[in-house]
PDB file of C-alpha atoms and ligand atoms in Angstrom:
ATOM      1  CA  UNK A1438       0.000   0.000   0.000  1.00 98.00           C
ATOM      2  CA  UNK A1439       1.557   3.028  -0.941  1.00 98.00           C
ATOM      3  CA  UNK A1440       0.893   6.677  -1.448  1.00 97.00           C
ATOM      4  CA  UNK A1441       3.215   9.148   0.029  1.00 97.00           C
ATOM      5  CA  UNK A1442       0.392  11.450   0.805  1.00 96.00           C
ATOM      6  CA  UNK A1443      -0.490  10.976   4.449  1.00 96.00           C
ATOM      7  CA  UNK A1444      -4.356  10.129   5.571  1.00 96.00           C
ATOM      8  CA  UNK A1445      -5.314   9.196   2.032  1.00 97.00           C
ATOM      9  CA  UNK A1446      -6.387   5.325   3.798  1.00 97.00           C
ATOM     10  CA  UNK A1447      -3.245   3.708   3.531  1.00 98.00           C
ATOM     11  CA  UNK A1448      -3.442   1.895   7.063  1.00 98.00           C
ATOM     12  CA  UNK A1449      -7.144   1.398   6.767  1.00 98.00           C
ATOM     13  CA  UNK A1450      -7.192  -0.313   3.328  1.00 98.00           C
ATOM     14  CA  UNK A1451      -3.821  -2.279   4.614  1.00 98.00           C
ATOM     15  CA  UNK A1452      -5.995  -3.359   7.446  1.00 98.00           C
ATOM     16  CA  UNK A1453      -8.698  -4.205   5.663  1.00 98.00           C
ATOM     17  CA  UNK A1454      -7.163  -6.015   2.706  1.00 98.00           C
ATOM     18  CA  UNK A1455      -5.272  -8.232   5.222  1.00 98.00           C
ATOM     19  CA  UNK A1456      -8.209  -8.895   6.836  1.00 98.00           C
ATOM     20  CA  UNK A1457     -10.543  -9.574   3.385  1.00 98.00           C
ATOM     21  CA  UNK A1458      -7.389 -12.198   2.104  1.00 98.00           C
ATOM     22  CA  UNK A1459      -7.653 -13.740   5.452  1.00 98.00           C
ATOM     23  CA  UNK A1460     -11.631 -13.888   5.281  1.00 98.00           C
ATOM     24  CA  UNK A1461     -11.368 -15.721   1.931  1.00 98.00           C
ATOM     25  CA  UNK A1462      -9.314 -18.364   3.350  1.00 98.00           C
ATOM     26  CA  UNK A1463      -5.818 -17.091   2.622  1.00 98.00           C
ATOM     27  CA  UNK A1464      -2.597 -17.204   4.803  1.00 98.00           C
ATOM     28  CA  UNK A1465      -1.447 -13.500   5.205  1.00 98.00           C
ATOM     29  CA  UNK A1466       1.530 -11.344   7.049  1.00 98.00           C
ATOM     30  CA  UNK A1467       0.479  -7.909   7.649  1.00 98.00           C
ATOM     31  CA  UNK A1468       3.807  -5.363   7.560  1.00 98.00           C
ATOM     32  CA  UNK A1469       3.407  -2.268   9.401  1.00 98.00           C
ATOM     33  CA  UNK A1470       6.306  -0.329   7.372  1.00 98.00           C
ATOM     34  CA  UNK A1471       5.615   3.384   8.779  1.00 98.00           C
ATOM     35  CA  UNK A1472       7.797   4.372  11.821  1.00 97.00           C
ATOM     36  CA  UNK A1473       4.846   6.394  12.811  1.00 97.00           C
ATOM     37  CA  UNK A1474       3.576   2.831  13.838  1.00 97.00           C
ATOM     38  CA  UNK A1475       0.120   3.472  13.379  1.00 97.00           C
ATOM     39  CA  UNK A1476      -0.901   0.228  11.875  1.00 98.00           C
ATOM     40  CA  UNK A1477       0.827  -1.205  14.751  1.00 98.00           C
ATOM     41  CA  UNK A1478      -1.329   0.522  17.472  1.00 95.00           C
ATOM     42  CA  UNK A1479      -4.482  -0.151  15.445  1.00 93.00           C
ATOM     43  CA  UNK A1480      -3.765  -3.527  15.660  1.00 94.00           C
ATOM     44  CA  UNK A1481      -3.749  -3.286  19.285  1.00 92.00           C
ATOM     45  CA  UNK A1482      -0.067  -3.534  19.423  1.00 95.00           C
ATOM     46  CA  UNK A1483       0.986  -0.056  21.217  1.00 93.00           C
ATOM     47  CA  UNK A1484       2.975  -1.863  23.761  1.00 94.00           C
ATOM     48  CA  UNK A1485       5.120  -3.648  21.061  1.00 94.00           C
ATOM     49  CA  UNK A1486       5.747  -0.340  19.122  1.00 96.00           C
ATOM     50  CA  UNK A1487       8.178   1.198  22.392  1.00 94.00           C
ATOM     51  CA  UNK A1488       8.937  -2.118  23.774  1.00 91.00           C
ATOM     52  CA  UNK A1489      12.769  -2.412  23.848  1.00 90.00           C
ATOM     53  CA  UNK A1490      13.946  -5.812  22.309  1.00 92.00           C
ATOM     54  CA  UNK A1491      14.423  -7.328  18.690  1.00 95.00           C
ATOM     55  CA  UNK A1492      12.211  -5.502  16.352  1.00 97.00           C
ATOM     56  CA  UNK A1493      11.772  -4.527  12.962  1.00 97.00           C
ATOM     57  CA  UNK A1494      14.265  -1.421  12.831  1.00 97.00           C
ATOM     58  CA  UNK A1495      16.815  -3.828  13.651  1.00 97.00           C
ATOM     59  CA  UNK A1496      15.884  -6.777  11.094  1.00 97.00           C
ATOM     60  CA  UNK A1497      16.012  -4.278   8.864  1.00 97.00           C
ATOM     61  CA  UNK A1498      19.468  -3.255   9.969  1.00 96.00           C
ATOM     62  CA  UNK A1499      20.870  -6.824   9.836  1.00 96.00           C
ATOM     63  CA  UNK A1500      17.859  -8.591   7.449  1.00 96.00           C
ATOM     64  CA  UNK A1501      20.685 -11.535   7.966  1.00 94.00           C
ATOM     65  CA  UNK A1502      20.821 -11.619  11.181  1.00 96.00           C
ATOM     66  CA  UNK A1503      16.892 -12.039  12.149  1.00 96.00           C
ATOM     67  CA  UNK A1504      14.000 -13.663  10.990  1.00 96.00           C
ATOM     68  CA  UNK A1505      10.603 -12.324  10.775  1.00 97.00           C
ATOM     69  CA  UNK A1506       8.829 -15.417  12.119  1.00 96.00           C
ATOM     70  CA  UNK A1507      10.967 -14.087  15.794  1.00 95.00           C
ATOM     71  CA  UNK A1508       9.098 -10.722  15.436  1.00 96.00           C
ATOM     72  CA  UNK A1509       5.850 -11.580  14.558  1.00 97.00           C
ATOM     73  CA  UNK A1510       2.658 -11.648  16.274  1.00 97.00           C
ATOM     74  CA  UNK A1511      -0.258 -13.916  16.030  1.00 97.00           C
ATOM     75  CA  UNK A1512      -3.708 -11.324  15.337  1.00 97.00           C
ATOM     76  CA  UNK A1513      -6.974 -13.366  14.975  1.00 96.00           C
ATOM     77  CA  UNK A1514      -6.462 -12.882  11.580  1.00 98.00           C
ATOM     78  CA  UNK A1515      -3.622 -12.952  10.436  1.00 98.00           C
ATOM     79  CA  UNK A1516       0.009 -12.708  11.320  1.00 98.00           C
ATOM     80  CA  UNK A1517       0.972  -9.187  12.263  1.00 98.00           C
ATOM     81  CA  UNK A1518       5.002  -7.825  11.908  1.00 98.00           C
ATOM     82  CA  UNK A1519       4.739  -4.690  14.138  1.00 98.00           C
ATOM     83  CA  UNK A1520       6.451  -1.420  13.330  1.00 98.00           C
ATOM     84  CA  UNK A1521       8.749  -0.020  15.983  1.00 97.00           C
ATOM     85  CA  UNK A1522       9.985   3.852  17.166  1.00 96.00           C
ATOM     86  CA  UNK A1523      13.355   2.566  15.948  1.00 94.00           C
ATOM     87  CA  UNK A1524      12.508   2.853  12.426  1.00 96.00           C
ATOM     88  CA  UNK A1525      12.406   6.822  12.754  1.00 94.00           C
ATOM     89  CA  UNK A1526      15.937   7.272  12.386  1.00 94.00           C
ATOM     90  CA  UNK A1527      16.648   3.815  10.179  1.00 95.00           C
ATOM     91  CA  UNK A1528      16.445   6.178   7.242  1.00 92.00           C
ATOM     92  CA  UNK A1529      19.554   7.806   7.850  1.00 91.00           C
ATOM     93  CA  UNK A1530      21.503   4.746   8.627  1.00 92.00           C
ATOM     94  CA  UNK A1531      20.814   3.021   5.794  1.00 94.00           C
ATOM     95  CA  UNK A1532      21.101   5.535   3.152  1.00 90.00           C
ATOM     96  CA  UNK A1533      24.713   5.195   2.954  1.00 89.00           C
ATOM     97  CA  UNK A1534      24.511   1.480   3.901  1.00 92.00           C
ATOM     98  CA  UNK A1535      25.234  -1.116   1.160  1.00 92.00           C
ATOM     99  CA  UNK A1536      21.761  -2.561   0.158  1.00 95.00           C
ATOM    100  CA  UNK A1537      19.869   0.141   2.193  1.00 96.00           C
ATOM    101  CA  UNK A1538      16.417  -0.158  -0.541  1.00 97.00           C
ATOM    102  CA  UNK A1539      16.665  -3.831  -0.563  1.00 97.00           C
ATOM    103  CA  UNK A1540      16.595  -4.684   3.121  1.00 98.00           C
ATOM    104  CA  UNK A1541      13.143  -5.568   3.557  1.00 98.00           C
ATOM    105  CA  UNK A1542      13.400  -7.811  -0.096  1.00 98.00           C
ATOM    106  CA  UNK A1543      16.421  -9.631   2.270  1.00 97.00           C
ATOM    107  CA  UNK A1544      14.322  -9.933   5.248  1.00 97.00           C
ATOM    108  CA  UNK A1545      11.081 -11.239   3.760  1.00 97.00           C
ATOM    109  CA  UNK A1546      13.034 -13.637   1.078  1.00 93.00           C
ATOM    110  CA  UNK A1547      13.053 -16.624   2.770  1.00 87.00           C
ATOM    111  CA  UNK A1548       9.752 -16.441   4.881  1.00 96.00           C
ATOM    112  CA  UNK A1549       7.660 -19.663   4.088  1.00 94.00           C
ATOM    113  CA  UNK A1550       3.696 -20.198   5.130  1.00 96.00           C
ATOM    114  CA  UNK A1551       2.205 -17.129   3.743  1.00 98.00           C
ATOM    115  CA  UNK A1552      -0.270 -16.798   0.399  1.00 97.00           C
ATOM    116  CA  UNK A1553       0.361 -12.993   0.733  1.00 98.00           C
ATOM    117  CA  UNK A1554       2.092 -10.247   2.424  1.00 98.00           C
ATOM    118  CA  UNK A1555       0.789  -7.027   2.612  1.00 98.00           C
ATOM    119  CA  UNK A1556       2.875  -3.977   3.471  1.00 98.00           C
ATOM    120  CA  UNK A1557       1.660  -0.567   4.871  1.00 98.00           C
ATOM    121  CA  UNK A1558       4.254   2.201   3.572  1.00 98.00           C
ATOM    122  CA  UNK A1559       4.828   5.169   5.517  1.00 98.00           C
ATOM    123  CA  UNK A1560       3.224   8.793   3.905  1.00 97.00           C
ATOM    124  CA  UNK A1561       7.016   9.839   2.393  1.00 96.00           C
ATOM    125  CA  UNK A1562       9.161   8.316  -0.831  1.00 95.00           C
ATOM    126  CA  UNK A1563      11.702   7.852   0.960  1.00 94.00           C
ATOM    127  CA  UNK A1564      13.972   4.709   1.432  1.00 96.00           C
ATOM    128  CA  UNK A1565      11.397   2.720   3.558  1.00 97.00           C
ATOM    129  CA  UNK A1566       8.974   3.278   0.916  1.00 98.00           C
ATOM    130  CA  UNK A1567      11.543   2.124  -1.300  1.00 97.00           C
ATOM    131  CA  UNK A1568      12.429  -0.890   0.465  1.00 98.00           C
ATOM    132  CA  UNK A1569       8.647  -1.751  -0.139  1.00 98.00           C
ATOM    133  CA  UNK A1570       8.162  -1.146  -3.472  1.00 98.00           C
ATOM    134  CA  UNK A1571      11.294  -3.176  -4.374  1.00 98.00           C
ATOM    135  CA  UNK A1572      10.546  -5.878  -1.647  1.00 98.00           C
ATOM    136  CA  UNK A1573       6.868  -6.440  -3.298  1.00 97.00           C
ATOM    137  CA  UNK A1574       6.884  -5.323  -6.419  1.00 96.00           C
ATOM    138  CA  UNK A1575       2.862  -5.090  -7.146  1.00 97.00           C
ATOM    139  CA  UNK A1576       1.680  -1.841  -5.810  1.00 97.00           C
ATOM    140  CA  UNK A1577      -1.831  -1.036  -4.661  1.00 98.00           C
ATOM    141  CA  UNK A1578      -2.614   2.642  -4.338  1.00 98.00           C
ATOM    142  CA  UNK A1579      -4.757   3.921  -1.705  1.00 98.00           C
ATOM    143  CA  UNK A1580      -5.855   7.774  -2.736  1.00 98.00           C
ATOM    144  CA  UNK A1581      -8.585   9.779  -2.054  1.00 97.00           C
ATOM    145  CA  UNK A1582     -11.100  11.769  -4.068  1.00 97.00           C
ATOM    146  CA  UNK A1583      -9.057  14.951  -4.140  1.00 96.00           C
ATOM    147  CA  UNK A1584      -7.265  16.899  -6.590  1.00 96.00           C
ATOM    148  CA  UNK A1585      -4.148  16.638  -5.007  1.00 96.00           C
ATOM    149  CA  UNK A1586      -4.392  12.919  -5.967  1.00 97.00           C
ATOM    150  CA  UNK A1587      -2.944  14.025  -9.659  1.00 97.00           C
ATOM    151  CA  UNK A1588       0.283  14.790  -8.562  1.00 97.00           C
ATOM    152  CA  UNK A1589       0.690  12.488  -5.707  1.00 97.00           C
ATOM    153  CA  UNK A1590       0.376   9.904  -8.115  1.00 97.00           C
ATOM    154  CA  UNK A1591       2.303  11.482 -10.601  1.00 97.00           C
ATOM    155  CA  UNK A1592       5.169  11.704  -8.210  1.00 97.00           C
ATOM    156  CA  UNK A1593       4.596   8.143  -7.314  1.00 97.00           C
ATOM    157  CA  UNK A1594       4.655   6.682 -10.661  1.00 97.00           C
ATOM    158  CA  UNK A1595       8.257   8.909 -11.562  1.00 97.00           C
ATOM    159  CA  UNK A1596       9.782   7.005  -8.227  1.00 97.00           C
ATOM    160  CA  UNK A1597       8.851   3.859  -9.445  1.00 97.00           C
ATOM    161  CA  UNK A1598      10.335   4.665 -12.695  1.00 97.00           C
ATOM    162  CA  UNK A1599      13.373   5.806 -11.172  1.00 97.00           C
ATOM    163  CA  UNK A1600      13.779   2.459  -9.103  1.00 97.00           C
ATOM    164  CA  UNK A1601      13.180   0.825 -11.848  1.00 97.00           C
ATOM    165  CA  UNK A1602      15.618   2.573 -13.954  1.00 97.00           C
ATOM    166  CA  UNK A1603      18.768   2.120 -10.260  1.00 96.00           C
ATOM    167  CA  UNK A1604      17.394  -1.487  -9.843  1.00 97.00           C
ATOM    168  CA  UNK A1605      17.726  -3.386 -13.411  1.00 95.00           C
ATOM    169  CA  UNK A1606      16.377  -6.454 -11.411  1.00 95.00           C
ATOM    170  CA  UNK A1607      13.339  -4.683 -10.484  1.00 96.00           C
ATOM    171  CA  UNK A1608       9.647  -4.774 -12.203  1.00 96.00           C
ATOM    172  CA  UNK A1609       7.237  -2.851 -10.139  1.00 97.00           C
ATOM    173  CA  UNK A1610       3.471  -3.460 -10.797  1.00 96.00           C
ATOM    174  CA  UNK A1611       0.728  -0.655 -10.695  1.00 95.00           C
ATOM    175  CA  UNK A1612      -1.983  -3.247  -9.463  1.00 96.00           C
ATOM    176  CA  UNK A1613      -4.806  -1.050  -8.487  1.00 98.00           C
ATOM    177  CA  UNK A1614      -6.103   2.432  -7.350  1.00 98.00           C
ATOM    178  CA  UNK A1615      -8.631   1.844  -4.354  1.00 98.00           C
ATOM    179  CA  UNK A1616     -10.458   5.421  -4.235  1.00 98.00           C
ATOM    180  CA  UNK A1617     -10.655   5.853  -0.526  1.00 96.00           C
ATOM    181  CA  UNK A1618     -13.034   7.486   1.997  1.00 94.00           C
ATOM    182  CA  UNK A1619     -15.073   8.095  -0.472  1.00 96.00           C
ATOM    183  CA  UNK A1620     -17.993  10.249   1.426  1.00 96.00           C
ATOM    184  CA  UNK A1621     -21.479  10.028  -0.262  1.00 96.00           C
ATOM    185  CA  UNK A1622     -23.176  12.127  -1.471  1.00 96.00           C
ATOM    186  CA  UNK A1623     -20.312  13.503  -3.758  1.00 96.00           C
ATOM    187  CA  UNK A1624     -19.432  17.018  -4.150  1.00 96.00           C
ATOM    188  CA  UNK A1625     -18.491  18.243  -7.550  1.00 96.00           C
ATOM    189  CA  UNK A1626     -14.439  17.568  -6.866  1.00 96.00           C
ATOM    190  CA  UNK A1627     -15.105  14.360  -5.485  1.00 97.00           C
ATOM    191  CA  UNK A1628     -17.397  13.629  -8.442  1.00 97.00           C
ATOM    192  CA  UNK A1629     -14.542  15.133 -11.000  1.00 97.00           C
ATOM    193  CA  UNK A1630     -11.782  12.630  -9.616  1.00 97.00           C
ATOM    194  CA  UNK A1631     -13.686   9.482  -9.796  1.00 98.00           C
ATOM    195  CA  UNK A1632     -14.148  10.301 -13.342  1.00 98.00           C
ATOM    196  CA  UNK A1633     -10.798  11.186 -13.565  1.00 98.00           C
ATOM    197  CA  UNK A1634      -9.463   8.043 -12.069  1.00 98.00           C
ATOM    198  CA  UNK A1635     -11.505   5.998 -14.326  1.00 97.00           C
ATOM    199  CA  UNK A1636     -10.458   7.524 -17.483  1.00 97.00           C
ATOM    200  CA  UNK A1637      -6.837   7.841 -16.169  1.00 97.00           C
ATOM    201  CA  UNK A1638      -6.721   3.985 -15.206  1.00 97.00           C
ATOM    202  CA  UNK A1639      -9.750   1.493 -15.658  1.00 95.00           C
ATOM    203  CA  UNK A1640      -8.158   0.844 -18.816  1.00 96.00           C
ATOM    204  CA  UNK A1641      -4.970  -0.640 -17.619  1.00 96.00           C
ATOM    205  CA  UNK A1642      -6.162  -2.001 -14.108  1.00 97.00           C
ATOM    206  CA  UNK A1643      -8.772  -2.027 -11.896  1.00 97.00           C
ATOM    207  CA  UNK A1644     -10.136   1.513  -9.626  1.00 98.00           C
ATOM    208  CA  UNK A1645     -12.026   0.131  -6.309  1.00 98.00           C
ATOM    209  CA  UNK A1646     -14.306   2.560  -4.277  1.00 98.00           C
ATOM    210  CA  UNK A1647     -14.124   1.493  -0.367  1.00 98.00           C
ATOM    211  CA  UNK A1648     -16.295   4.987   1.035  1.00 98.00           C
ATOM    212  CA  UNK A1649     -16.226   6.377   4.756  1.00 98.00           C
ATOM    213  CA  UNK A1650     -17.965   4.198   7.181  1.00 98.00           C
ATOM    214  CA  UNK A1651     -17.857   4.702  10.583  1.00 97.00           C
ATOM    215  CA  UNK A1652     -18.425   0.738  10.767  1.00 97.00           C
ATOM    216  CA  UNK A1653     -14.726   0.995   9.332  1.00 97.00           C
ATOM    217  CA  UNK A1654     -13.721   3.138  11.599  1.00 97.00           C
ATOM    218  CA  UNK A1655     -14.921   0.983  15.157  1.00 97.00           C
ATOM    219  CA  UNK A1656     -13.492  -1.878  13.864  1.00 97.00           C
ATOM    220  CA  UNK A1657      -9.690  -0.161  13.468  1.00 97.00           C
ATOM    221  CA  UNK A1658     -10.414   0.998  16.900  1.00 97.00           C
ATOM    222  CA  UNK A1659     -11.645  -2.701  18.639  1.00 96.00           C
ATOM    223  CA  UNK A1660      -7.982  -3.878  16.561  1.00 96.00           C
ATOM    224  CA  UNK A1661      -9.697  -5.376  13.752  1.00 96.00           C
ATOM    225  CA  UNK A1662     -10.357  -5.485  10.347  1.00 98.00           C
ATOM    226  CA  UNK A1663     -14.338  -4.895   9.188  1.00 98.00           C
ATOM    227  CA  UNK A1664     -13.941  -9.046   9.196  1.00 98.00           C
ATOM    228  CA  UNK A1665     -12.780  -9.658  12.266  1.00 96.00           C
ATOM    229  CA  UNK A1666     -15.351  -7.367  13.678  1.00 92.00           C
ATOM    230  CA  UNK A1667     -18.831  -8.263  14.901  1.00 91.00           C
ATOM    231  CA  UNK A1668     -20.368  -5.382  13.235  1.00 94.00           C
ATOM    232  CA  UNK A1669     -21.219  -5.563   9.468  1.00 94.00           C
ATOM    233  CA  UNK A1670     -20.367  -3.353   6.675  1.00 97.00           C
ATOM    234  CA  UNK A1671     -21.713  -2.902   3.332  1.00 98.00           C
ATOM    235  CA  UNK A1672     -17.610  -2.290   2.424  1.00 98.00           C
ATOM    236  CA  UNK A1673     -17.281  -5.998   2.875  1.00 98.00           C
ATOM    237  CA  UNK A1674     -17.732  -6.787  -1.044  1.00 98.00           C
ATOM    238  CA  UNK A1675     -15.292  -4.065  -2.576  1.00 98.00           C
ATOM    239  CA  UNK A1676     -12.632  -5.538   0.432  1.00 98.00           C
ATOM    240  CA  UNK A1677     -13.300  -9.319  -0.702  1.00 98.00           C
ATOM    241  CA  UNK A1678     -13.509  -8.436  -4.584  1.00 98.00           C
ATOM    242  CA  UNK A1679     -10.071  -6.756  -4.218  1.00 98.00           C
ATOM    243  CA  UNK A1680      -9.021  -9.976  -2.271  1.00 98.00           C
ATOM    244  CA  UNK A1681      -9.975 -12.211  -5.231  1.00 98.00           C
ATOM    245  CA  UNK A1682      -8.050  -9.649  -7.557  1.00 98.00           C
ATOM    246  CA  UNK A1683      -5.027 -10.216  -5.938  1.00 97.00           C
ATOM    247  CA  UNK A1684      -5.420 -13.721  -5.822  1.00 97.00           C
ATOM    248  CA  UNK A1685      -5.858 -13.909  -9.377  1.00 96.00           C
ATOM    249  CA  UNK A1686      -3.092 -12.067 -10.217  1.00 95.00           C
ATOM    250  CA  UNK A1687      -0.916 -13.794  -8.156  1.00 93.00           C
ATOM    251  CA  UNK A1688      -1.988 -17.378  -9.777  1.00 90.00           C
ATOM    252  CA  UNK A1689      -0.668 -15.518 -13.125  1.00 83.00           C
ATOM    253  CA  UNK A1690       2.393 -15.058 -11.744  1.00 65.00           C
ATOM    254  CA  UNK A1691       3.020 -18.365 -10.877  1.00 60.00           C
ATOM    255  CA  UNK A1692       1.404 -20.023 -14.622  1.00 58.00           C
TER     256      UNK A1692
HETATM  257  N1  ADP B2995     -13.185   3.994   4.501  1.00 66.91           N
HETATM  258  C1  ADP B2995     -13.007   4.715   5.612  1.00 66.91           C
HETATM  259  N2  ADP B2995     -14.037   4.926   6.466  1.00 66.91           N
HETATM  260  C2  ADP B2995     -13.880   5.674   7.587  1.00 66.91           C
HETATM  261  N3  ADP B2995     -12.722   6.258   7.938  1.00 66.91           N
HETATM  262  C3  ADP B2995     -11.653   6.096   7.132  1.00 66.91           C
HETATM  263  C4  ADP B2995     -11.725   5.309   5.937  1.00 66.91           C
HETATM  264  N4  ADP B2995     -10.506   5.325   5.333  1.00 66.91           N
HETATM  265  C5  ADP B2995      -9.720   6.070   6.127  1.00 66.91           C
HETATM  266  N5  ADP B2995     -10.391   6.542   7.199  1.00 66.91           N
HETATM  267  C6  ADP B2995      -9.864   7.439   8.244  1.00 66.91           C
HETATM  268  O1  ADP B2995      -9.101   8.460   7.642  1.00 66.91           O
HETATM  269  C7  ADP B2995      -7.916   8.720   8.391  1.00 66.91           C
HETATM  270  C8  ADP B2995      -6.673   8.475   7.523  1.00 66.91           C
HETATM  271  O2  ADP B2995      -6.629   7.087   7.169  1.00 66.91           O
HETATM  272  P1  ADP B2995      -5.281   6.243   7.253  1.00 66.91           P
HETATM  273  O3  ADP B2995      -5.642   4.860   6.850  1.00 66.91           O
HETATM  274  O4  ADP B2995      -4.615   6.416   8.568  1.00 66.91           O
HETATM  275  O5  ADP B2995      -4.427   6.940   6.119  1.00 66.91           O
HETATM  276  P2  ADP B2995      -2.850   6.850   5.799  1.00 66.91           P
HETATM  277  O6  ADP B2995      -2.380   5.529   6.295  1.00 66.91           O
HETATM  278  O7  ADP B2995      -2.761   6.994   4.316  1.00 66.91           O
HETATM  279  O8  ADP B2995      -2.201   7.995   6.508  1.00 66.91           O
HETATM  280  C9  ADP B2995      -7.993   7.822   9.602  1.00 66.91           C
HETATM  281  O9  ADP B2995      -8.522   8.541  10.675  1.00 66.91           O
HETATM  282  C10 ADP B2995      -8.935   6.713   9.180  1.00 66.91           C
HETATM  283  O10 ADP B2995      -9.625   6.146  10.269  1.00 66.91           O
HETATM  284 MG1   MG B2996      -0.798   5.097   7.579  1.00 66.91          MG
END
């Protein structure tokens, strides 16, 4: 999930993406990738993000040293790799460091058991965002209904090109758009940038609509996704139909 503009739904739709692969029967790791660690106290994991011990900023550090099966934590459903207050200054030390984009493709290499892994980026392109898009290489962009969406995405798709252009070894995929917090009824600018997302993209791959619900909302704060919540939500289908996308791009991959 990635879109360096901050509050555009990247932690929600993370959340709930996890929690719609899970729902439809799928082994999944959830990544919490921002050192803002908000995924990580949505998950009901607050504790873990200060705790002092082994944790993500330094598996990143030494990806040979650690594996992620020692820092992650069983969630109802799925497995959860929490972010920690460390990762605010990994940045720095691994700009210079040999590697420094590739350490999460190092770290999550050789993990076993999972059907998918799902990464929540932090709202900057900088190197942990990086380290995602080159560790995953299919990208699913979480944006909202606003104008500044054009450039955001703009700016998104020239660092991918970049990357692409510094990593020969790299093939990043635009999967999908998922229009976010989409709040009904639409103004006139929300109205204008679903139409502009569908002619920009439908052509080449899919745009999803997952709109505000409050239901969404409660279940973040009870630690869950809307499927792991007692509650329901009308968001359920849009969640589970982006679920089956995935899986059946992944099953091309592997044809
Ligand atoms: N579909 C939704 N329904 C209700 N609230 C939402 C929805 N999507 C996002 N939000 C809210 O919008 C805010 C920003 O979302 P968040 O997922 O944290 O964005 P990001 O990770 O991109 O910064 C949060 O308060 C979140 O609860
Ligand atoms: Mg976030």
């Amino acid at each position: 999930m990635s879109n360096q503009k901050g509050g555009v739904g990247k932690s929600t739709i993370a959340l709930n993406v996890a929690g719609a692969l899970s729902e439809r029967g799928n082994d999944v790791l959830l990544v919490d990738l921002d050192p803002q660690g908000y995924l990580t106290s949505g998950a009901g994991y607050k504790d873990r993000y200060t705790e002092e011990g082994t944790n993500l900023a330094d598996a990143l550090k030494a990806p040979n040293e650690h594996t992620v099966a020692e820092l992650t934590i069983p969630h109802n459903e799925f497995d959860f790799l929490p972010a920690n207050i460390g990762m605010f200054t990994l940045e720095q030390d691994l700009v210079s460091a040999m590697q420094g984009r590739k350490r999460l493709k190092m770290l999550l290499e050789n993990v076993t058991g999972y059907d998918f892994l799902v990464v929540d980026c932090p709202p900057s392109l900088g190197l942990l965002t990086d380290n995602a898009l080159l560790a995953c290489e299919n990208l699913l962009i979480p944006a909202e209904a606003e104008d500044t969406s054009i450039r955001a995405l703009d700016l998104l798709f020239k660092q991918v090109d970049s990357l692409e252009d510094n990593f020969s070894d790299a093939s990043i995929n635009e999967q999908a758009i998922v229009v976010s917090n989409v709040d009904y009824p639409l103004d006139s600018e929300q109205r204008g940038m679903l139409e502009w997302f569908e002619n920009q993209f439908s052509e080449f791959i899919p745009v999803f609509e997952v709109r505000n619900r409050a239901a969404i909302k409660r279940a973040w704060n009870n630690g869950h996704s809307i499927f792991g919540h007692e509650e329901e939500c009308d968001m359920e289908d849009e969640l589970l139909s982006i679920a089956a996308y995935f899986e059946d791009e992944a099953r091309g991959d592997v044809e």
